[in-house]
Short mmCIF file of C-alpha atoms in Angstrom, two decimals:
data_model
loop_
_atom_site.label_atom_id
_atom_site.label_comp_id
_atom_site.label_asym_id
_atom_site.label_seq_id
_atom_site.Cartn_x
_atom_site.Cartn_y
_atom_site.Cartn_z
CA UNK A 1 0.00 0.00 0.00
CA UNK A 2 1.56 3.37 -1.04
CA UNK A 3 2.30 6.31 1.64
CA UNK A 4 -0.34 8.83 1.72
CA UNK A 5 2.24 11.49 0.09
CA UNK A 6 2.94 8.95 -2.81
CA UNK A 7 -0.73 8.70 -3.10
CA UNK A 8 -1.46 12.24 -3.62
CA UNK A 9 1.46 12.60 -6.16
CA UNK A 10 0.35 9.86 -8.19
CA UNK A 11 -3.13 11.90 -7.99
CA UNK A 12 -1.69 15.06 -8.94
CA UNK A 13 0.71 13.91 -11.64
CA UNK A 14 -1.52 13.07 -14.50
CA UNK A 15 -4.09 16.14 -13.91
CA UNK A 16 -0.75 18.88 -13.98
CA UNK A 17 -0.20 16.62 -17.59
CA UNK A 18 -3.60 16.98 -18.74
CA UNK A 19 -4.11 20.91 -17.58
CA UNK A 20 -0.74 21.57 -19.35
CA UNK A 21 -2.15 20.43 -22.70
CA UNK A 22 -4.88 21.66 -22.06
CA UNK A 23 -3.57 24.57 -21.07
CA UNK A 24 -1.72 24.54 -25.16
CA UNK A 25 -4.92 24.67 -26.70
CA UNK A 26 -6.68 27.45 -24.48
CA UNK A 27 -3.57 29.79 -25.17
CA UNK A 28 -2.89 28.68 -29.20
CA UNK A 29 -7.28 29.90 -29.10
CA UNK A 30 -6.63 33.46 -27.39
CA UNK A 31 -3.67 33.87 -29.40
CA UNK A 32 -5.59 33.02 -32.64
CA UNK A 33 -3.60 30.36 -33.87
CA UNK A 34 -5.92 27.77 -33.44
CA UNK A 35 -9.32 28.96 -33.29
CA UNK A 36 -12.75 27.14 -33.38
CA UNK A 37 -12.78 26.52 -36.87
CA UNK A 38 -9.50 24.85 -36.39
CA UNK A 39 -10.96 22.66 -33.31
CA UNK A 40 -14.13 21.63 -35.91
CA UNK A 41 -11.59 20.34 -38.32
CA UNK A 42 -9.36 18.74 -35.94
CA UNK A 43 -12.37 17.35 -34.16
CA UNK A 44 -13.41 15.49 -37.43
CA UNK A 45 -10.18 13.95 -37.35
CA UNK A 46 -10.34 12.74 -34.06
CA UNK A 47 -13.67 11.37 -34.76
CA UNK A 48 -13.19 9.81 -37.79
CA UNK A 49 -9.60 8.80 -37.93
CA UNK A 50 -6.81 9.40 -34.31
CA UNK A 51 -9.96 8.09 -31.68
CA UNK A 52 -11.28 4.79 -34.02
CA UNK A 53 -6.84 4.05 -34.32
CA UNK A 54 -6.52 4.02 -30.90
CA UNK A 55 -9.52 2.10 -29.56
CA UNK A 56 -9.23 -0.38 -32.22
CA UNK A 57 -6.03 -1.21 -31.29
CA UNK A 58 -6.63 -1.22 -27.44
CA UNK A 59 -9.62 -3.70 -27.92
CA UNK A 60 -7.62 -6.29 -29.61
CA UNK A 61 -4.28 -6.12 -27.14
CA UNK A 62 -6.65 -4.98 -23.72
CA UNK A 63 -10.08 -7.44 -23.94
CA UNK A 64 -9.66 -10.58 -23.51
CA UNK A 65 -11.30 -13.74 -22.80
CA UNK A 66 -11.15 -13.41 -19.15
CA UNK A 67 -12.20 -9.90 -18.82
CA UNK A 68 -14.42 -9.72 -21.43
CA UNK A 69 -17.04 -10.10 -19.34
CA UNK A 70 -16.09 -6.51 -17.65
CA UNK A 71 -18.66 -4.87 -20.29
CA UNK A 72 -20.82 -5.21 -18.54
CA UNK A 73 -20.32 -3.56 -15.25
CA UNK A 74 -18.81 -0.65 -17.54
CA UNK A 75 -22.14 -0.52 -19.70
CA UNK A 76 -24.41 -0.77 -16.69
CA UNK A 77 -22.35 1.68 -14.42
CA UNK A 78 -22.27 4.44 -17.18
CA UNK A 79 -25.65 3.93 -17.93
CA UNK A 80 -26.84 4.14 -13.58
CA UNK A 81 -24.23 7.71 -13.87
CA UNK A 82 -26.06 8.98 -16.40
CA UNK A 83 -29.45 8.31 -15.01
CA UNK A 84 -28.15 9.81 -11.70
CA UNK A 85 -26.89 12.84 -13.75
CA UNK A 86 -31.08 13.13 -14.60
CA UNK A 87 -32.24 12.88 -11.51
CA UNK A 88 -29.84 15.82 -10.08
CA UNK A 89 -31.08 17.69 -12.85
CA UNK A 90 -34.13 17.66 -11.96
CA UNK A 91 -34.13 18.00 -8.25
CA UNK A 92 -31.80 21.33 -9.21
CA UNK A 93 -34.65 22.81 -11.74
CA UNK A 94 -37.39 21.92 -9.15
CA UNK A 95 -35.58 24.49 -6.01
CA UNK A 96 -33.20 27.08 -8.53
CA UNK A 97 -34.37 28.76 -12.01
CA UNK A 98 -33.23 27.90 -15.08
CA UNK A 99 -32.91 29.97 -18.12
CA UNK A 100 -35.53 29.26 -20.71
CA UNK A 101 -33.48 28.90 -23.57
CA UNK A 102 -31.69 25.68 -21.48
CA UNK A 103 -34.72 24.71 -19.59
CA UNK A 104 -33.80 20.93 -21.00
CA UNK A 105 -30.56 21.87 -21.57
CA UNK A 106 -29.39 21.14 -17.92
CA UNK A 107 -30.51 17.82 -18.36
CA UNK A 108 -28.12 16.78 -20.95
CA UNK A 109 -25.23 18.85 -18.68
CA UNK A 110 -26.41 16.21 -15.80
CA UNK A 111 -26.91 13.40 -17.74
CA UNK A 112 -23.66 13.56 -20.48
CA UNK A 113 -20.35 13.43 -19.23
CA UNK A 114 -16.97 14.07 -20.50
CA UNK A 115 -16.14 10.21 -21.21
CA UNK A 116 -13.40 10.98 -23.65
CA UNK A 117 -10.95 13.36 -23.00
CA UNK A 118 -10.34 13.81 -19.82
CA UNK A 119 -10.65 9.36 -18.83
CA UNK A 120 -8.15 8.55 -21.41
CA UNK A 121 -5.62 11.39 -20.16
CA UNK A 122 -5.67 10.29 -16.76
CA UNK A 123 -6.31 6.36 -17.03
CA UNK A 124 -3.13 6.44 -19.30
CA UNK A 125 -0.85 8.55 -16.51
CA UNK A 126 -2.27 6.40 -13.48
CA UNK A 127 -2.14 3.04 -14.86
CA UNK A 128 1.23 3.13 -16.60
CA UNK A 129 2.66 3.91 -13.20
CA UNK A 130 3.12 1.78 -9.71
CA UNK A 131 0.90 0.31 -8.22
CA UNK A 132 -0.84 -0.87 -11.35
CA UNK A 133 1.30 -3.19 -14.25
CA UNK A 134 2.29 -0.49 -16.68
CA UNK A 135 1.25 -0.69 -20.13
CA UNK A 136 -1.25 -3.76 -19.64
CA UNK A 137 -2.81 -2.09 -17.41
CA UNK A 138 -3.33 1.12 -19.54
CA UNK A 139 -4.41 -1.26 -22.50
CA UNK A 140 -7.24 -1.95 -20.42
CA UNK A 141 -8.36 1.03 -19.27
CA UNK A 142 -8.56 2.13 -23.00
CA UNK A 143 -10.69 -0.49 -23.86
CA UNK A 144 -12.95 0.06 -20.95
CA UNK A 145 -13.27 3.75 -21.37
CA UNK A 146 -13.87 2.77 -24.78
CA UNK A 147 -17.06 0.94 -23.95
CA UNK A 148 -18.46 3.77 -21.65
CA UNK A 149 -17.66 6.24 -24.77
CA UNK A 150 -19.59 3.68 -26.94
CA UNK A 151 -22.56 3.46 -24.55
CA UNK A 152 -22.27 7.74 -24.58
CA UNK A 153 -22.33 7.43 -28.40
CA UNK A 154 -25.25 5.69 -28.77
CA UNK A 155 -27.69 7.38 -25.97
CA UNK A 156 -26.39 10.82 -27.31
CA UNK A 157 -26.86 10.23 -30.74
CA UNK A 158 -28.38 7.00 -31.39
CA UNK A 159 -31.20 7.07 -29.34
CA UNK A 160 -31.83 10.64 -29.59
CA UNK A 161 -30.21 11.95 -26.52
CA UNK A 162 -29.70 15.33 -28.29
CA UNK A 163 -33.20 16.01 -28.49
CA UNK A 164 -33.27 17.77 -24.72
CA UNK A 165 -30.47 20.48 -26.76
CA UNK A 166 -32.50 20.84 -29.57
CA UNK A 167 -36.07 21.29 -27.52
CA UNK A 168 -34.50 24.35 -25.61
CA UNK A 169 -35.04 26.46 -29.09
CA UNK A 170 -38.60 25.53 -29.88
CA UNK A 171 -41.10 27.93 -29.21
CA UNK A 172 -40.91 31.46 -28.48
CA UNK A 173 -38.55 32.56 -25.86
CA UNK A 174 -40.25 32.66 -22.18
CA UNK A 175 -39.52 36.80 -22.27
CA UNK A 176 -41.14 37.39 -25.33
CA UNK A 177 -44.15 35.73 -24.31
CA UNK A 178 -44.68 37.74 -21.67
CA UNK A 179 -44.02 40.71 -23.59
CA UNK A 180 -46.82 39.87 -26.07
CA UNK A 181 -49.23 39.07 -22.99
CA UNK A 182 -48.60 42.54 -22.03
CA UNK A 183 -49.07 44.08 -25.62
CA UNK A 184 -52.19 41.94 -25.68
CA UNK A 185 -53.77 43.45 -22.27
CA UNK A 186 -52.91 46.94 -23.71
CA UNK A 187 -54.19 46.32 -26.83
CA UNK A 188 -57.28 44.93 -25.19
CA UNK A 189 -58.11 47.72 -23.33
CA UNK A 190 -57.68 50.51 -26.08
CA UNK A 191 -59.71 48.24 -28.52
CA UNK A 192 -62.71 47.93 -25.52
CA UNK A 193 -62.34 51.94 -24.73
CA UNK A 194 -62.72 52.01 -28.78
CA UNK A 195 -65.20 50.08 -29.11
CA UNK A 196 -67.19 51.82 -26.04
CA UNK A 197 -67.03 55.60 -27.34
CA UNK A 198 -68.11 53.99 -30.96
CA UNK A 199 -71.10 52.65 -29.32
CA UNK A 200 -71.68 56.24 -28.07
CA UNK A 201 -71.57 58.06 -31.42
CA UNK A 202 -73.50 55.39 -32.90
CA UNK A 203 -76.52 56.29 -30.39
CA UNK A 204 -76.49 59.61 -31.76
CA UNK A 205 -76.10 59.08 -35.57
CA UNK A 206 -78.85 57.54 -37.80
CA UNK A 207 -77.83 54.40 -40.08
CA UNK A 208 -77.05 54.82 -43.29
CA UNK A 209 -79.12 53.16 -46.24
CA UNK A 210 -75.80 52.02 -47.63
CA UNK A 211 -75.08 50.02 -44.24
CA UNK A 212 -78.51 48.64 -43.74
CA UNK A 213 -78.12 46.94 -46.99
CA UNK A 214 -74.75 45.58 -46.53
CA UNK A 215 -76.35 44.55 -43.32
CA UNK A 216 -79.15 42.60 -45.08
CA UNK A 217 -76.76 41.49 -47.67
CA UNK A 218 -74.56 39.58 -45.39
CA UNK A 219 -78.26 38.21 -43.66
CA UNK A 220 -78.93 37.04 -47.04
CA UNK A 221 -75.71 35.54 -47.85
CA UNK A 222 -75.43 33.89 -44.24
CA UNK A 223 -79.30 31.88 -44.54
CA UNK A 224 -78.24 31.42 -48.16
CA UNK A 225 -75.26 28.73 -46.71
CA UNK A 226 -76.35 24.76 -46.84
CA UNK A 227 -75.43 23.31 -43.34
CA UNK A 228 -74.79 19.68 -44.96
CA UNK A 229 -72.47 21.16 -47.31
CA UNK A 230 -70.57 23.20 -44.61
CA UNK A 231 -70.37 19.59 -42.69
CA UNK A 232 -69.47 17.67 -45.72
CA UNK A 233 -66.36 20.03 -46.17
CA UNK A 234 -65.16 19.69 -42.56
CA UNK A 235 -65.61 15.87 -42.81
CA UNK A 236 -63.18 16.11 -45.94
CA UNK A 237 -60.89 18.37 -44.16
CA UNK A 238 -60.53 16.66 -41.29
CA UNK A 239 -60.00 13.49 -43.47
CA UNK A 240 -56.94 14.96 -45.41
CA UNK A 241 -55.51 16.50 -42.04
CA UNK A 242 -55.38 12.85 -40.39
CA UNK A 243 -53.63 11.35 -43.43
CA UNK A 244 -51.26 13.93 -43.45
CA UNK A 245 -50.46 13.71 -40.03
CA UNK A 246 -50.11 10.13 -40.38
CA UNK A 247 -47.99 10.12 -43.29
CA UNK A 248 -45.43 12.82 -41.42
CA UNK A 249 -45.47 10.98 -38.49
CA UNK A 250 -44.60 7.59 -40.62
CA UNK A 251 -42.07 9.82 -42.03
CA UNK A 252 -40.26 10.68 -38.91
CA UNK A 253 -39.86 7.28 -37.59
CA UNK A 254 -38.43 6.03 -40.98
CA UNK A 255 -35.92 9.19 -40.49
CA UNK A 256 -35.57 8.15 -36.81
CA UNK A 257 -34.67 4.69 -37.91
CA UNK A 258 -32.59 5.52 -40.59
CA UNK A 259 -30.39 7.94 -38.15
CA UNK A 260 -30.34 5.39 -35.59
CA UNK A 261 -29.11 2.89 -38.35
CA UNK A 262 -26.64 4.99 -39.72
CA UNK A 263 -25.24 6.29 -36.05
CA UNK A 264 -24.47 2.51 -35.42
CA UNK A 265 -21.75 2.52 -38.16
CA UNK A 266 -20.08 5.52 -37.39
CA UNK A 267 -16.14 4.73 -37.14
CA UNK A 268 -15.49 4.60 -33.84
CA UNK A 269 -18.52 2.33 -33.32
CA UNK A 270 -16.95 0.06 -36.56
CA UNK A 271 -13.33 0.21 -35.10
CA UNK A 272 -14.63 -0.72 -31.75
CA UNK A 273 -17.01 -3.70 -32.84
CA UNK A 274 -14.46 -5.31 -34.82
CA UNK A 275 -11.19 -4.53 -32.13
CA UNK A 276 -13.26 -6.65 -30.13
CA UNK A 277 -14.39 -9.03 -32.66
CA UNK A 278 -10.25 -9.72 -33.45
CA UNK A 279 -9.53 -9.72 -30.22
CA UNK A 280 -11.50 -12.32 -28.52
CA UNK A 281 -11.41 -14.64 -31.85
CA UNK A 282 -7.61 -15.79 -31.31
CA UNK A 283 -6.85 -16.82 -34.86
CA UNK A 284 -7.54 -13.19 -35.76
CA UNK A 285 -5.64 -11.79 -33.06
CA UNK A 286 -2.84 -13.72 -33.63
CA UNK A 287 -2.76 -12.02 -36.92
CA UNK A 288 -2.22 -8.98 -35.31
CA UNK A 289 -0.04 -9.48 -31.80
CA UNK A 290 1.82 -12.02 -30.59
CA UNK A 291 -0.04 -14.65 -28.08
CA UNK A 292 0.25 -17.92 -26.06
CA UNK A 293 0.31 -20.97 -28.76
CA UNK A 294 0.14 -18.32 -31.38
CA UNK A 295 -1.33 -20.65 -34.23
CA UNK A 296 -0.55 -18.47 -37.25
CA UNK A 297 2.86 -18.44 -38.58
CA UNK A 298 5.41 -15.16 -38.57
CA UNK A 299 5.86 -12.91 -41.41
CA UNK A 300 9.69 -13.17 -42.84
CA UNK A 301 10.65 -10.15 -40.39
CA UNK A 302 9.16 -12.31 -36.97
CA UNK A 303 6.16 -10.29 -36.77
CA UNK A 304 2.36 -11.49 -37.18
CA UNK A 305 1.53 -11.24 -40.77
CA UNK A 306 -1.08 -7.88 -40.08
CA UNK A 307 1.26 -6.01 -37.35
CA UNK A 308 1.93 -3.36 -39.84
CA UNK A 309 -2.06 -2.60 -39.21
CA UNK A 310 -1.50 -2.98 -35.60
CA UNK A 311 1.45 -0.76 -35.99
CA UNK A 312 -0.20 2.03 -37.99
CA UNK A 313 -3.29 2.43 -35.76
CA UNK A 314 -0.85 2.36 -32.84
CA UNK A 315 1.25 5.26 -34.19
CA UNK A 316 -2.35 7.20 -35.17
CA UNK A 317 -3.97 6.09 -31.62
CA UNK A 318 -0.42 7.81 -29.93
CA UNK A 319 -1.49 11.55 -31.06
CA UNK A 320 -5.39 11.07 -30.35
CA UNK A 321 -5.14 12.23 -26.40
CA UNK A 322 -2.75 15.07 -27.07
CA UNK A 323 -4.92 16.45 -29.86
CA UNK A 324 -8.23 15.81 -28.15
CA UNK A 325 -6.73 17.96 -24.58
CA UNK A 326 -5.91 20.65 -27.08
CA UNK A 327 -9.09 20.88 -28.72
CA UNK A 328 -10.57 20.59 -24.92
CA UNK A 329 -8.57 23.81 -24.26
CA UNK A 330 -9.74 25.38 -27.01
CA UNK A 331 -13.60 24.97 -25.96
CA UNK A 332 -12.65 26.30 -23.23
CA UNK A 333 -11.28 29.54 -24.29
CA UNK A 334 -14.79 29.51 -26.16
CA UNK A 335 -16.66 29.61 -23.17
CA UNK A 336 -17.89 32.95 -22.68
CA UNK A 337 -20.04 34.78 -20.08
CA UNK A 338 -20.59 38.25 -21.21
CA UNK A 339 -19.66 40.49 -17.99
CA UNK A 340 -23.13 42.45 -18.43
CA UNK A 341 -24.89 39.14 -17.68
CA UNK A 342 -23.19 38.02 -14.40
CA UNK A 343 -25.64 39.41 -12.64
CA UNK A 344 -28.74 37.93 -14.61
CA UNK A 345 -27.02 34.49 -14.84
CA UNK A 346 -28.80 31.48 -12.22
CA UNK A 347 -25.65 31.07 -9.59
CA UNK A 348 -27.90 28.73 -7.82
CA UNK A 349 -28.21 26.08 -10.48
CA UNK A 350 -24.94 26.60 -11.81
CA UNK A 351 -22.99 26.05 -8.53
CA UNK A 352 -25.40 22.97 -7.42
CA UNK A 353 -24.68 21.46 -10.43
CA UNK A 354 -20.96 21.74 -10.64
CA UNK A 355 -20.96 20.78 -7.10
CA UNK A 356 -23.59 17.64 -7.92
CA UNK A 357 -21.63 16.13 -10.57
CA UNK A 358 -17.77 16.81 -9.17
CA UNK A 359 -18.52 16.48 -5.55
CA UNK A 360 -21.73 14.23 -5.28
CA UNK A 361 -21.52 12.11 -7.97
CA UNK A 362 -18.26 10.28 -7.03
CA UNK A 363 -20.19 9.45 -3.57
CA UNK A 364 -22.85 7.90 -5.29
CA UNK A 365 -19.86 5.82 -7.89
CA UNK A 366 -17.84 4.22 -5.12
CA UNK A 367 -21.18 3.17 -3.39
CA UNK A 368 -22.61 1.71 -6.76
CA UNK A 369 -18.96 0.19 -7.63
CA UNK A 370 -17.98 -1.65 -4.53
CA UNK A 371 -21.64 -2.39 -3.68
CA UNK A 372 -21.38 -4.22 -7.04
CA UNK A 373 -18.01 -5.62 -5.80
CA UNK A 374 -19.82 -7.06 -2.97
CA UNK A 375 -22.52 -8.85 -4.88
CA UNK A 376 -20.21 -10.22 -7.57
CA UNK A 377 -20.98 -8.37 -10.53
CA UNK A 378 -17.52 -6.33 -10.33
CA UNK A 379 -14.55 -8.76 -10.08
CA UNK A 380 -12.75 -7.65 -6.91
CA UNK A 381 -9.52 -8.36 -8.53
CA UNK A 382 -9.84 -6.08 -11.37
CA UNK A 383 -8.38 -3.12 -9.83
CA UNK A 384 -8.74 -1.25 -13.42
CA UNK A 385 -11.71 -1.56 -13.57
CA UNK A 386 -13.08 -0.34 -10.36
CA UNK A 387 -10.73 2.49 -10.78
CA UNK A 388 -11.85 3.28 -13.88
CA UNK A 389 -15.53 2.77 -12.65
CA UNK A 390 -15.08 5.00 -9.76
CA UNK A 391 -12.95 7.59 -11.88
CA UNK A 392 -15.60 8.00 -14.30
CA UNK A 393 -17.99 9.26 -12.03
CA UNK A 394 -16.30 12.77 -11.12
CA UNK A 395 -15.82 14.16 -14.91
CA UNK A 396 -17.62 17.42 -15.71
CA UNK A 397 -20.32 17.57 -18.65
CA UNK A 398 -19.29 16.54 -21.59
CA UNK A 399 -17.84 19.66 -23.89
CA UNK A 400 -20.00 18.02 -27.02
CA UNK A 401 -23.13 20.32 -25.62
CA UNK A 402 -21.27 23.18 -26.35
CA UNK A 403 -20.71 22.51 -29.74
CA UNK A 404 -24.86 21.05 -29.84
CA UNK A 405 -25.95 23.62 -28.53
CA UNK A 406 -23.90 26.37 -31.09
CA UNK A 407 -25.17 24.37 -33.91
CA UNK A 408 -28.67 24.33 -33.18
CA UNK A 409 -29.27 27.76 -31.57
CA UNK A 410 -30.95 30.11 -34.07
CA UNK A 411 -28.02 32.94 -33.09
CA UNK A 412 -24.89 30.60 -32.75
CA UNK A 413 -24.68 31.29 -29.35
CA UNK A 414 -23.81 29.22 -26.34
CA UNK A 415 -23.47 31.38 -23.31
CA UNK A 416 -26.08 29.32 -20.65
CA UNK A 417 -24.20 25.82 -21.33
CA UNK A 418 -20.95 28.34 -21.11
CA UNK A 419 -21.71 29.14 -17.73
CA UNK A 420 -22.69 26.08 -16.40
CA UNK A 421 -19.29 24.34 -17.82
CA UNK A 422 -16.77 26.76 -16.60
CA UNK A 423 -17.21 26.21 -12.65
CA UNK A 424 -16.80 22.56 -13.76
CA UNK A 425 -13.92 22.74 -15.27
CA UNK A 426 -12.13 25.09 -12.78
CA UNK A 427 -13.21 23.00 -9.83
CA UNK A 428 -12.72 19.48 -11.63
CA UNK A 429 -8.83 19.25 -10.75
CA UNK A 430 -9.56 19.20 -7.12
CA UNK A 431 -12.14 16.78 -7.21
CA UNK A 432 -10.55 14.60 -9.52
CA UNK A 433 -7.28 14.32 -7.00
CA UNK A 434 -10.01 13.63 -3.72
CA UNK A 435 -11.77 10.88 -6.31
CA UNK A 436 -7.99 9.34 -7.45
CA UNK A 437 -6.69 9.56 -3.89
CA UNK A 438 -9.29 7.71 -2.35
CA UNK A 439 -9.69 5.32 -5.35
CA UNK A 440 -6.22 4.24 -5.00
CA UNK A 441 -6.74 4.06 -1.60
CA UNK A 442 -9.58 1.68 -1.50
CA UNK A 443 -8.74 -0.61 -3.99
CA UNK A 444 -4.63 -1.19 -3.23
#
């Protein structure tokens, strides 16, 4: 068991690591060397190339036969954390005010964390160091951190998890409705004051001729109207309103299906299904790596006959953490809180949720974690993956709202989600060292 000094360095060590890059990418953005556009591009990169290298290749050299049956606890952990995350939410909107324009905005900050990023920084310090086995160990905590990503994936995106950033635009905003209530009483009143002073000249002048005909005219024309055929044209309208409701709402579940569908072979989720395919299948691994009774003969140089794949998404894997911090840092320096709307901005919710998820949370992950220990469902020997378990539990929200929420707002703008992130991510390095510290505490 380490000293409590060593334990705290080991805590602090791969936080200073990840603020410093970090820390690159927040100063290359205020400098204007690498601004958002930059981070969009870089992000597609990441998403489509560095991120699908790396957890390909951690699948196939860190799941296994014998802790393959870890995905579960990983899958049904995130999943509880998220549905935690909800709850919070929602005991936070029912005591504090929320703006209106992120009314179910705050959900998605309690209910999406940062899974990416900041994990795979700090899983990759921790584990390659004493007391875990070096770079096993971090092979491991990839592939785990891979799965909770996946499972974030798919209830983002997939399933329409996105929907609670999109619904904060729809409708009018809750100021302007007020505003037109008001311009409705005042518009009431002048048309009733209107409407009582006409009444009053009307007393005192006769009716014209030309009025009293238009006045029978419109008599005429109103007796004149066939009640059947007035009903037989509402029947028909109504008809053709129900079939074109049905037929739009048969179109959105094909389009829901379709984007579900198409979500599910994205190329992380295509990397990941078939890292794990190769690496539980040993004939296919042993294509790849080197393993016990390796049944597949050496290329000429000694090397499995596919390591130059294993090698290349290796070498692309190696840059996706570094590039990912910076474009962290650079969402960051994109967070902004205009200065004339400190005052108007909901301190309450903002501060109960930072605290919730950084402070709170990681209570309720080492009860759910070792409770699951105790039962069985968690192997008590798999120190990574309680740690990662536990770990995951104290990141902030997830930095992909940001960019949600600046491509679906009508104006661009992001400055509620801005101010609910920043506390998180200021306060996040001191919970993160309590969470590690007492991780590493509990399980060695």
């Amino acid at each position: 068991m380490p000293a409590i000094g060593a334990i705290v360095w080991i805590s602090c060590r791969p936080l200073i690591k990840m603020a410093l890059a970090t820390g690159v990418g927040f100063t290359l953005s205020r400098m204007g060397i690498f601004n958002s556009m930059h981070a969009r591009g870089c992000g597609q990169v990441l998403l489509k190339a560095l991120y699908p290298a790396l957890l390909f290749s951690k699948m196939v050299t860190g799941i296994t036969t014998d802790n393959v049956s870890a995905i579960g606890p990983v899958a049904v952990c995130t999943l509880l954390y998220f549905l935690i995350g909800g709850i919070m939410s929602f005991i936070i909107t029912t005591f504090f005010w929320v703006p209106h324009r992120f009314r179910y905005g705050i959900y998605a900050s309690g209910i999406f964390s940062n899974v990416g990023d900041v994990p795979l920084a700090v899983s990759i310090s921790i584990t390659a160091l004493s007391p875990f086995a070096g770079q096993k160990d971090t092979d491991v905590a990839i592939a785990y951190i891979a799965v909770a990503s996946l499972v974030f994936f798919l209830v983002m995106f997939s399933f329409g998890g996105y929907s609670l950033i999109v619904a904060d635009f729809s409708g009018p905003d809750q100021e302007n409705i007020r505003r037109s209530v008001r311009e409705q009483i005042s518009y009431t009143t002048s048309t009733r004051t209107a409407l009582i002073s006409s009444l009053f000249k009307s007393k005192k002048a006769p009716v014209s001729t030309e009025e009293s005909a238009d006045v029978e005219k419109a008599d005429t024309t109103e007796k004149a109207e066939d009640p059947s055929n007035e009903a037989a044209r509402a029947d028909t309208s109504s008809t053709n309103s129900a079939e074109e409701h049905r037929r739009a709402a048969w179109e959105q579940h094909v389009q829901t299906i379709t984007r579900t569908v198409r979500s599910l072979f994205q190329p992380i989720t295509v990397a990941m299904s078939i890292g794990l395919v190769m690496g539980l299948v040993k004939p296919l691994k042993a294509l790849l790596v080197h393993i016990p009774n390796d049944p597949i003969p050496d290329a000429p140089d000694g090397q499995p006959p596919l390591a130059f794949i294993m090698d290349t998404t290796v070498f692309l894997g190696n840059g996706a953490v570094p590039l990912g911090l910076m474009c962290l840092g650079t969402a960051l320096a994109q967070l902004k809180v205009p200065r004339s709307e400190w005052r108007r901005l909901p301190h309450g919710a903002i501060f109960s949720l930072a605290l919730g998820k950084l402070f709170v949370m990681p209570i309720f992950g080492v009860l759910i974690v070792e409770g699951f220990v105790k039962i069985g469902f968690i192997d008590v020997n798999d120190k990574v993956l309680r740690f990662v378990l536990i770990f995951l539990s104290c990141v902030p929200t997830a930095t992909t709202q940001v960019l949600l929420t600046q491509i679906y707002s009508p104006d661009g703008k992001a400055d509620d989600v801005s101010a609910f992130l920043l506390p998180q991510y200021l306060l996040m390095l001191l919970s993160m060292t309590i969470v590690i510290a007492y991780a590493l505490h509990i399980i060695f």
